[in-house]
Amino acid sequence: MPVILATDALIFLLILAAFAYGIYASHHEHLRAPWRSVARSPVGVATLVVITFYLLVGVLDSMHFHPRIEPVHTGVDAASRPADAARSAGAGDAAAQAPPQARYSTQVLSLLDLLLTGLRARQEKTFSAPFATQLFVKEPIEHADGSIVRGYPLLRHGGAHLEDPSQRGLDIALRTLLGVIRGLAAWGLIVAGLVRLVAHARGEAFDDGATAIWQGRTEVPWRVALITLAVLVVLVFVAAELAAVYHILGTDKVGEDVFYQSLKSVRTGLVIGTLTTLVMLPAAVALGIMAGYFGGLADDIIQYLYTTLSSIPGVLLIAAAILMLQVYMTNNAEQFESLVQRADLRLLFLCIILGVTSWTGLCRLLRGESLKLREQDYVQAATALGVRHSAIIARHILPNVLHIVMITVVLDFSALVLAEAVLSYINIGVDPTTNSWGNMINSARLELAREPIVWWSLAAAFVFMFTLVLAANLFADVVRDALDPRLVRVP
């Protein structure tokens, strides 16, 4: 049974808006040209492949449903009835042939949970290191002779297929090789399909299309995209092969797989980065351009508004809002069917509060740029000719500040992903039951004082977060260069 959470609806609305903008931009050359420049950039294409991988994981984790449980038959078996009750037995036979009534669990899962069922179900007792076959902490172990010694018990799932734990290294090497072979085979199929499409578009034979891609003679740097895709596909297949029998990133304090937590945290990072932008962008763009273009009283009011809001400590405002939400959810617990819906509301509310407190910086930048643009000759000429203010803003002001909006939004996206970790550290971030990199770091913080150190939760969250933030920042630079009208583009 499908379940649509509030953040799910907003995510798909954002995807729909992106597709609509793509269709609209494809019919207007002044919008299509900058994105064509992005598509010709090797850095832009490579980072776009990485971001697409994260988006795919986030979308799969945004398709929620109630899993179906054992069906209940509404009929009664006629054999259990007395032999002399023929009419009742006949009615029982008819009811027994009725279709079973489907029942659904109250648990809320996603398609990503369905794909990662093995990782989700294989839970250990407590900490275990990456690729370990034993627990990380010593426990009393009872031998066959009744003696009890302290040692490292074997894991229930990690490496349980090994008859001799000393064969672990060879087994990991063989499974890694198998994953590489399968990944390259899958990548080869993708390459064959892409070469066929490129060759058909260029009106060439298959071999000529493959040669053009390999030599970099295509308009889009497909060679860079395919190399990046090869790395990701091979990593996915190797991880899938190893994660089937090992905990490749170890387990946490309650024995949950850290690799599973890292993948589940992707959606939280994307939601905070994108939905917060969706909240803050309209106010920042509209108020910033209005303040700079109109000036006077409008400028004074808008400056007073964002100066007052900036003077309020953001952390205190977020903490107050989250505490108010917690009180509301506690007093109205009957409105939430599951813990997932409760945690989703807190996530959405956090995005709204972050958006309300983060639009002032972009508003200041747009005000300053609009003050300069309104004095340009083409804006003065349009004003003298009687062009409406809305048309001047849409045609002359907004296109010339779009690069500022784009680079600020992507940099804010990176900052918001990192801010979630800080807010979770002081317990005003996402719900503790929500998988997020911030919660992973917060839980790992308590284990850094152990001897030996439990480092893998912190390292996993860092690698996944660093990869996403780095790809987003590099892609933002490419988009900024393409959208900035002041830069001279050499064909």
Coordinates of C-alpha atoms in Angstrom, one line a residue:
M1 CA 0.0 0.0 0.0
P2 CA 1.7 3.3 -1.1
V3 CA 2.4 5.9 1.5
I4 CA 3.0 9.5 0.6
L5 CA 4.9 11.5 3.2
A6 CA 5.0 15.3 3.2
T7 CA 8.6 15.4 2.1
D8 CA 8.0 12.8 -0.5
A9 CA 5.3 15.0 -2.1
L10 CA 7.6 18.0 -2.1
I11 CA 10.5 16.1 -3.5
F12 CA 8.4 14.8 -6.5
L13 CA 7.0 18.3 -6.9
L14 CA 10.5 19.6 -7.1
I15 CA 11.5 17.0 -9.7
L16 CA 8.4 17.8 -11.7
A17 CA 9.3 21.5 -11.6
A18 CA 12.8 20.7 -12.8
F19 CA 11.4 18.7 -15.7
A20 CA 9.0 21.5 -16.6
Y21 CA 11.9 24.0 -16.5
G22 CA 14.0 21.7 -18.8
I23 CA 11.2 21.5 -21.3
Y24 CA 10.7 25.2 -21.2
A25 CA 14.4 25.9 -21.5
S26 CA 14.7 23.6 -24.5
H27 CA 12.4 25.8 -26.5
H28 CA 14.3 29.1 -25.7
E29 CA 17.8 29.5 -27.0
H30 CA 18.9 32.0 -24.4
L31 CA 18.1 29.4 -21.7
R32 CA 19.3 26.4 -23.7
A33 CA 22.7 27.9 -24.5
P34 CA 24.1 28.1 -20.9
W35 CA 23.1 24.5 -20.2
R36 CA 24.7 23.4 -23.4
S37 CA 27.9 24.9 -22.2
V38 CA 27.5 22.9 -18.9
A39 CA 27.0 19.7 -21.0
R40 CA 30.3 20.4 -22.8
S41 CA 32.3 20.7 -19.6
P42 CA 34.1 17.6 -18.6
V43 CA 34.0 18.6 -14.9
G44 CA 30.3 19.4 -15.2
V45 CA 29.5 16.0 -16.8
A46 CA 31.6 14.0 -14.3
T47 CA 30.0 15.7 -11.3
L48 CA 26.6 15.4 -12.8
V49 CA 27.0 11.7 -12.9
V50 CA 27.9 11.6 -9.2
I51 CA 25.0 13.8 -8.2
T52 CA 22.6 11.7 -10.3
F53 CA 23.7 8.6 -8.3
Y54 CA 22.9 10.4 -5.1
L55 CA 19.6 11.6 -6.5
L56 CA 18.7 8.0 -7.6
V57 CA 19.3 6.7 -4.1
G58 CA 17.2 9.6 -2.6
V59 CA 14.3 9.0 -5.0
L60 CA 14.2 5.3 -4.3
D61 CA 14.2 6.1 -0.5
S62 CA 11.3 8.5 -1.1
M63 CA 8.9 5.9 -2.5
H64 CA 7.2 4.6 0.7
F65 CA 4.7 1.9 1.3
H66 CA 3.1 -0.4 3.9
P67 CA 4.4 -3.9 3.4
R68 CA 1.8 -6.6 3.0
I69 CA 1.5 -9.3 5.7
E70 CA 0.0 -12.7 5.7
P71 CA -3.5 -12.7 4.1
V72 CA -6.5 -13.8 6.2
H73 CA -9.1 -16.0 4.6
T74 CA -12.6 -14.9 5.4
G75 CA -14.2 -18.2 4.7
V76 CA -14.6 -21.3 7.0
D77 CA -13.5 -24.7 5.9
A78 CA -16.6 -26.9 5.3
A79 CA -14.8 -30.0 6.6
S80 CA -14.9 -28.5 10.1
R81 CA -18.7 -28.3 10.0
P82 CA -21.0 -31.1 11.2
A83 CA -21.9 -33.5 8.5
D84 CA -25.7 -33.0 9.0
A85 CA -25.5 -29.2 8.4
A86 CA -25.5 -29.4 4.5
R87 CA -26.7 -25.8 4.0
S88 CA -24.1 -24.4 6.4
A89 CA -21.4 -26.5 4.8
G90 CA -22.4 -25.2 1.4
A91 CA -22.2 -21.6 2.6
G92 CA -18.8 -22.4 4.1
D93 CA -17.6 -23.8 0.8
A94 CA -18.7 -20.6 -1.0
A95 CA -17.0 -18.4 1.6
A96 CA -13.8 -20.5 1.5
Q97 CA -13.5 -19.8 -2.2
A98 CA -13.7 -16.0 -1.6
P99 CA -10.5 -14.1 -2.2
P100 CA -8.4 -13.5 0.9
Q101 CA -8.6 -10.2 2.5
A102 CA -5.2 -8.3 2.2
R103 CA -3.7 -6.9 5.4
Y104 CA -0.9 -4.4 5.6
S105 CA 1.6 -3.7 8.3
T106 CA 1.8 -0.3 10.0
Q107 CA 5.5 -0.3 9.3
V108 CA 6.6 2.2 6.6
L109 CA 9.3 1.0 4.2
S110 CA 10.8 2.4 1.0
L111 CA 11.9 0.9 -2.2
L112 CA 15.5 1.3 -1.0
D113 CA 14.6 -0.7 2.1
L114 CA 13.3 -3.4 -0.2
L115 CA 16.5 -3.5 -2.2
L116 CA 18.6 -3.5 0.9
T117 CA 16.5 -6.1 2.8
G118 CA 19.6 -8.2 3.4
L119 CA 21.5 -5.3 5.0
R120 CA 18.5 -4.2 7.0
A121 CA 17.7 -7.6 8.5
R122 CA 21.3 -8.7 9.3
Q123 CA 21.8 -7.1 12.7
E124 CA 24.6 -8.0 15.0
K125 CA 24.8 -7.7 18.8
T126 CA 27.0 -4.6 19.0
F127 CA 30.1 -3.0 17.4
S128 CA 32.1 -4.8 14.7
A129 CA 34.8 -3.5 12.5
P130 CA 34.6 -3.3 8.7
F131 CA 34.9 -6.8 7.1
A132 CA 35.2 -8.3 10.6
T133 CA 34.1 -11.8 11.5
Q134 CA 34.2 -11.2 15.3
L135 CA 32.7 -8.6 17.6
F136 CA 34.8 -5.6 18.4
V137 CA 34.4 -6.0 22.2
K138 CA 35.2 -8.9 24.4
E139 CA 32.4 -11.0 26.0
P140 CA 32.3 -14.1 28.1
I141 CA 32.4 -17.2 25.9
E142 CA 31.4 -20.6 27.1
H143 CA 33.3 -23.6 25.6
A144 CA 32.1 -27.1 25.2
D145 CA 33.8 -28.3 28.4
G146 CA 31.9 -25.7 30.4
S147 CA 34.8 -23.3 30.9
I148 CA 34.1 -19.6 30.4
V149 CA 36.8 -17.2 29.0
R150 CA 36.6 -13.6 27.7
G151 CA 37.1 -13.4 24.0
Y152 CA 35.7 -12.0 20.8
P153 CA 32.6 -13.9 19.8
L154 CA 31.9 -14.7 16.1
L155 CA 29.4 -12.5 14.3
R156 CA 26.0 -14.0 13.5
H157 CA 26.0 -12.8 9.9
G158 CA 29.3 -11.1 9.0
G159 CA 31.6 -13.8 7.5
A160 CA 29.3 -16.6 8.8
H161 CA 29.7 -18.4 5.4
L162 CA 33.4 -19.0 6.1
E163 CA 34.3 -22.4 7.5
D164 CA 37.7 -21.0 8.5
P165 CA 37.8 -17.2 9.4
S166 CA 41.5 -17.2 8.3
Q167 CA 40.2 -17.5 4.7
R168 CA 38.6 -14.1 4.9
G169 CA 41.3 -12.3 2.9
L170 CA 41.1 -14.7 0.0
D171 CA 37.3 -14.6 0.1
I172 CA 37.2 -10.8 0.0
A173 CA 39.7 -10.8 -2.9
L174 CA 37.6 -13.3 -4.9
R175 CA 34.4 -11.5 -4.3
T176 CA 35.9 -8.2 -5.2
L177 CA 37.2 -9.6 -8.4
L178 CA 33.7 -11.1 -9.2
G179 CA 32.1 -7.7 -8.4
V180 CA 34.6 -5.9 -10.8
I181 CA 33.8 -8.4 -13.6
R182 CA 30.0 -8.0 -13.1
G183 CA 30.3 -4.2 -12.9
L184 CA 32.4 -4.0 -16.1
A185 CA 29.9 -6.3 -17.8
A186 CA 27.0 -4.0 -16.8
W187 CA 29.0 -1.0 -17.8
G188 CA 29.7 -2.5 -21.1
L189 CA 26.0 -2.9 -21.9
I190 CA 25.5 0.8 -21.0
V191 CA 28.4 1.8 -23.2
A192 CA 27.0 -0.3 -26.1
G193 CA 23.6 1.4 -25.8
L194 CA 25.2 4.9 -25.6
V195 CA 27.5 4.3 -28.6
R196 CA 24.5 3.1 -30.6
L197 CA 22.6 6.3 -29.8
V198 CA 25.5 8.6 -30.5
A199 CA 26.3 6.8 -33.8
H200 CA 22.7 7.1 -34.8
A201 CA 22.6 10.8 -34.0
R202 CA 25.8 11.5 -35.9
G203 CA 24.7 9.3 -38.9
E204 CA 27.7 7.0 -38.5
A205 CA 28.4 3.4 -38.1
F206 CA 28.7 1.8 -34.7
D207 CA 32.5 1.5 -34.9
D208 CA 32.8 5.2 -36.0
G209 CA 30.6 6.3 -33.1
A210 CA 32.7 4.3 -30.6
T211 CA 35.9 5.8 -32.0
A212 CA 34.5 9.4 -31.8
I213 CA 33.6 8.9 -28.2
W214 CA 36.9 7.4 -27.3
Q215 CA 38.9 10.1 -29.1
G216 CA 36.8 12.9 -27.5
R217 CA 35.4 14.2 -30.8
T218 CA 31.8 14.4 -29.6
E219 CA 30.2 17.7 -28.5
V220 CA 29.4 16.2 -25.1
P221 CA 32.4 14.7 -23.3
W222 CA 30.9 11.2 -23.2
R223 CA 34.3 9.6 -22.5
V224 CA 34.6 11.5 -19.2
A225 CA 31.0 10.6 -18.3
L226 CA 31.6 6.9 -19.1
I227 CA 34.8 6.7 -17.1
T228 CA 33.0 8.3 -14.1
L229 CA 30.1 5.9 -14.6
A230 CA 32.5 2.9 -14.8
V231 CA 34.0 3.8 -11.4
L232 CA 30.5 4.2 -9.8
V233 CA 29.1 1.0 -11.4
V234 CA 32.1 -1.1 -10.4
L235 CA 31.9 0.3 -6.8
V236 CA 28.2 -0.5 -6.7
F237 CA 28.7 -4.1 -7.8
V238 CA 31.7 -4.7 -5.6
A239 CA 29.8 -3.3 -2.6
A240 CA 26.8 -5.4 -3.4
E241 CA 28.9 -8.6 -3.7
L242 CA 30.8 -7.9 -0.4
A243 CA 27.8 -6.5 1.6
A244 CA 25.9 -9.8 1.0
V245 CA 28.2 -11.6 3.4
Y246 CA 30.2 -8.9 5.3
H247 CA 29.5 -5.6 7.0
I248 CA 31.8 -3.7 4.7
L249 CA 31.6 -0.5 6.9
G250 CA 31.1 -2.3 10.2
T251 CA 28.2 -2.1 12.6
D252 CA 27.2 0.5 15.3
K253 CA 26.5 0.2 19.0
V254 CA 23.2 -1.7 18.4
G255 CA 24.7 -3.9 15.7
E256 CA 23.0 -2.1 12.7
D257 CA 25.0 -2.1 9.4
V258 CA 26.8 1.3 8.9
F259 CA 26.7 0.9 5.1
Y260 CA 22.9 0.7 5.3
Q261 CA 22.8 3.8 7.5
S262 CA 25.0 5.7 5.1
L263 CA 22.8 5.0 2.1
K264 CA 19.6 5.8 4.1
S265 CA 21.1 9.1 5.2
V266 CA 21.4 10.3 1.5
R267 CA 17.7 11.2 1.4
T268 CA 17.9 13.2 4.6
G269 CA 20.8 15.3 3.2
L270 CA 19.1 15.8 -0.1
V271 CA 15.8 16.8 1.5
I272 CA 17.5 19.4 3.8
G273 CA 19.5 20.8 1.0
T274 CA 16.8 21.0 -1.6
L275 CA 13.6 21.7 0.3
T276 CA 15.2 24.4 2.4
T277 CA 16.3 26.0 -0.8
L278 CA 12.7 25.7 -2.1
V279 CA 11.6 27.6 1.0
M280 CA 14.1 30.4 1.0
L281 CA 14.6 31.0 -2.7
P282 CA 11.3 32.8 -3.6
A283 CA 11.6 35.3 -0.7
A284 CA 15.3 36.0 -1.3
V285 CA 15.0 36.6 -5.0
A286 CA 11.8 38.6 -4.9
L287 CA 12.7 40.8 -1.9
G288 CA 16.4 41.2 -3.0
I289 CA 15.5 42.4 -6.5
M290 CA 12.7 44.6 -5.3
A291 CA 14.9 46.3 -2.8
G292 CA 17.6 47.0 -5.3
Y293 CA 15.5 47.9 -8.3
F294 CA 12.8 50.1 -6.6
G295 CA 14.9 51.6 -3.8
G296 CA 13.3 54.2 -1.5
L297 CA 10.7 53.0 0.9
A298 CA 10.6 49.5 -0.4
D299 CA 14.4 49.2 0.1
D300 CA 14.2 50.6 3.7
I301 CA 11.4 48.1 4.7
I302 CA 13.2 45.1 3.2
Q303 CA 16.5 46.1 4.7
Y304 CA 14.9 46.5 8.1
L305 CA 13.2 43.1 7.7
Y306 CA 16.3 41.1 6.9
T307 CA 18.6 43.1 9.3
T308 CA 16.2 42.3 12.2
L309 CA 15.9 38.7 11.2
S310 CA 19.7 38.4 10.9
S311 CA 20.2 39.8 14.4
I312 CA 18.3 36.8 15.9
P313 CA 20.7 33.9 16.6
G314 CA 19.7 31.2 14.2
V315 CA 20.5 28.3 16.5
L316 CA 18.2 29.8 19.2
L317 CA 15.4 30.3 16.7
I318 CA 15.7 26.7 15.4
A319 CA 15.9 25.3 18.9
A320 CA 12.7 27.2 19.9
A321 CA 10.8 26.1 16.8
I322 CA 11.9 22.4 17.3
L323 CA 10.9 22.5 21.0
M324 CA 7.5 23.9 20.1
L325 CA 7.0 21.2 17.5
Q326 CA 8.0 18.5 20.0
V327 CA 5.4 19.8 22.4
Y328 CA 2.8 19.8 19.7
M329 CA 3.6 16.2 18.6
T330 CA 3.6 15.0 22.2
N331 CA 0.1 16.5 22.9
N332 CA -1.3 15.2 19.6
A333 CA 0.3 11.8 19.3
E334 CA -2.9 10.3 17.9
Q335 CA -2.5 12.3 14.7
F336 CA 0.5 10.3 13.6
E337 CA 0.0 6.7 12.4
S338 CA 3.7 5.8 12.7
L339 CA 7.0 7.0 13.9
V340 CA 8.1 7.6 10.3
Q341 CA 5.4 10.2 9.8
R342 CA 6.3 11.8 13.1
A343 CA 10.0 12.0 12.1
D344 CA 9.0 13.2 8.6
L345 CA 7.1 16.2 10.1
R346 CA 10.1 17.2 12.2
L347 CA 12.3 17.0 9.1
L348 CA 9.9 19.2 7.1
F349 CA 9.7 21.7 9.9
L350 CA 13.5 21.8 10.2
C351 CA 13.7 22.6 6.5
I352 CA 11.1 25.4 6.8
I353 CA 13.0 27.0 9.8
L354 CA 16.3 26.7 8.1
G355 CA 14.8 28.3 5.0
V356 CA 13.4 31.2 7.1
T357 CA 16.7 31.9 8.7
S358 CA 19.0 31.5 5.6
W359 CA 17.4 33.7 2.9
T360 CA 18.9 37.0 4.2
G361 CA 22.4 36.4 2.8
L362 CA 21.2 35.9 -0.8
C363 CA 18.8 38.8 -0.4
R364 CA 21.7 41.1 0.4
L365 CA 23.7 39.9 -2.6
L366 CA 20.8 40.4 -5.0
R367 CA 20.0 43.8 -3.6
G368 CA 23.5 45.0 -4.2
E369 CA 23.6 43.5 -7.8
S370 CA 20.2 45.0 -8.6
L371 CA 21.3 48.5 -7.4
K372 CA 24.1 48.3 -10.0
L373 CA 22.1 46.8 -12.8
R374 CA 19.3 49.4 -12.6
E375 CA 21.8 52.1 -13.6
Q376 CA 22.9 50.2 -16.7
D377 CA 22.1 51.9 -20.1
Y378 CA 19.8 49.1 -21.3
V379 CA 17.7 49.3 -18.1
Q380 CA 17.5 53.1 -18.3
A381 CA 16.5 52.9 -22.0
A382 CA 13.8 50.4 -21.2
T383 CA 12.5 52.6 -18.4
A384 CA 12.5 55.6 -20.7
L385 CA 10.5 53.7 -23.3
G386 CA 7.8 53.0 -20.8
V387 CA 8.4 49.2 -20.4
R388 CA 6.6 47.8 -17.3
H389 CA 8.7 47.2 -14.2
S390 CA 7.8 43.5 -14.2
A391 CA 9.0 43.1 -17.8
I392 CA 12.3 44.9 -17.0
I393 CA 12.9 42.7 -13.9
A394 CA 12.1 39.5 -15.9
R395 CA 14.1 40.4 -19.0
H396 CA 17.0 42.5 -17.7
I397 CA 17.5 42.1 -14.0
L398 CA 16.7 38.5 -13.2
P399 CA 18.8 36.9 -16.0
N400 CA 21.8 39.0 -14.9
V401 CA 21.6 37.8 -11.3
L402 CA 20.8 34.2 -12.0
H403 CA 24.4 33.2 -11.7
I404 CA 24.5 34.6 -8.2
V405 CA 21.3 32.7 -7.3
M406 CA 22.7 29.5 -8.7
I407 CA 26.1 29.6 -7.0
T408 CA 24.6 30.8 -3.7
V409 CA 22.0 28.0 -3.8
V410 CA 24.5 25.3 -4.4
L411 CA 26.9 26.6 -1.8
D412 CA 24.0 26.9 0.6
F413 CA 23.1 23.3 -0.2
S414 CA 26.5 22.2 0.9
A415 CA 26.3 24.4 4.0
L416 CA 22.9 23.0 4.9
V417 CA 24.1 19.4 4.6
L418 CA 26.9 20.2 7.0
A419 CA 24.6 22.2 9.3
E420 CA 22.4 19.2 9.8
A421 CA 25.4 17.5 11.5
V422 CA 25.9 20.5 13.8
L423 CA 22.2 20.7 14.7
S424 CA 22.0 16.9 15.4
Y425 CA 25.0 17.3 17.7
I426 CA 23.0 19.6 20.0
N427 CA 19.8 17.5 19.6
I428 CA 17.8 20.1 17.6
G429 CA 18.3 18.5 14.2
V430 CA 16.3 15.7 12.7
D431 CA 14.5 13.1 14.8
P432 CA 16.9 10.6 16.4
T433 CA 15.0 7.8 14.7
T434 CA 15.8 9.3 11.3
N435 CA 18.9 8.0 9.5
S436 CA 21.2 11.0 8.8
W437 CA 24.9 11.7 8.6
G438 CA 24.5 14.1 11.5
N439 CA 23.0 11.4 13.7
M440 CA 25.8 9.0 12.6
I441 CA 28.5 11.6 13.6
N442 CA 26.7 12.4 16.8
S443 CA 26.6 8.7 17.9
A444 CA 30.2 8.2 16.7
R445 CA 31.4 11.2 18.8
L446 CA 30.6 9.3 22.0
E447 CA 32.8 6.4 20.9
L448 CA 35.9 8.3 19.9
A449 CA 37.2 8.1 23.5
R450 CA 37.2 4.3 23.4
E451 CA 40.4 2.3 23.2
P452 CA 40.6 1.2 20.5
I453 CA 38.6 3.9 18.7
V454 CA 35.4 3.1 16.9
W455 CA 36.1 5.2 13.8
W456 CA 34.1 3.6 11.0
S457 CA 30.7 5.4 11.6
L458 CA 32.5 8.8 11.5
A459 CA 34.5 7.8 8.5
A460 CA 31.5 6.5 6.5
A461 CA 29.5 9.7 7.2
F462 CA 32.5 11.8 6.2
V463 CA 33.1 10.0 2.9
F464 CA 29.5 10.1 1.8
M465 CA 29.0 13.7 2.8
F466 CA 32.3 14.8 1.4
T467 CA 31.6 13.2 -2.0
L468 CA 28.2 14.9 -2.3
V469 CA 29.4 18.3 -1.2
L470 CA 32.5 18.3 -3.4
A471 CA 30.5 17.2 -6.5
A472 CA 27.8 19.9 -5.8
N473 CA 30.5 22.6 -5.4
L474 CA 32.3 21.7 -8.6
F475 CA 29.0 21.5 -10.5
A476 CA 28.1 24.9 -9.1
D477 CA 31.3 26.4 -10.4
V478 CA 30.5 25.1 -13.9
V479 CA 27.0 26.3 -13.8
R480 CA 28.0 29.7 -12.5
D481 CA 30.5 30.2 -15.4
A482 CA 27.8 29.2 -17.9
L483 CA 25.1 31.5 -16.5
D484 CA 27.2 34.5 -15.8
P485 CA 26.5 36.9 -18.7
R486 CA 29.6 38.9 -17.9
L487 CA 31.9 36.1 -18.9
V488 CA 33.0 35.8 -22.5
R489 CA 32.5 32.3 -23.8
V490 CA 34.9 31.1 -26.4
P491 CA 33.3 28.4 -28.6

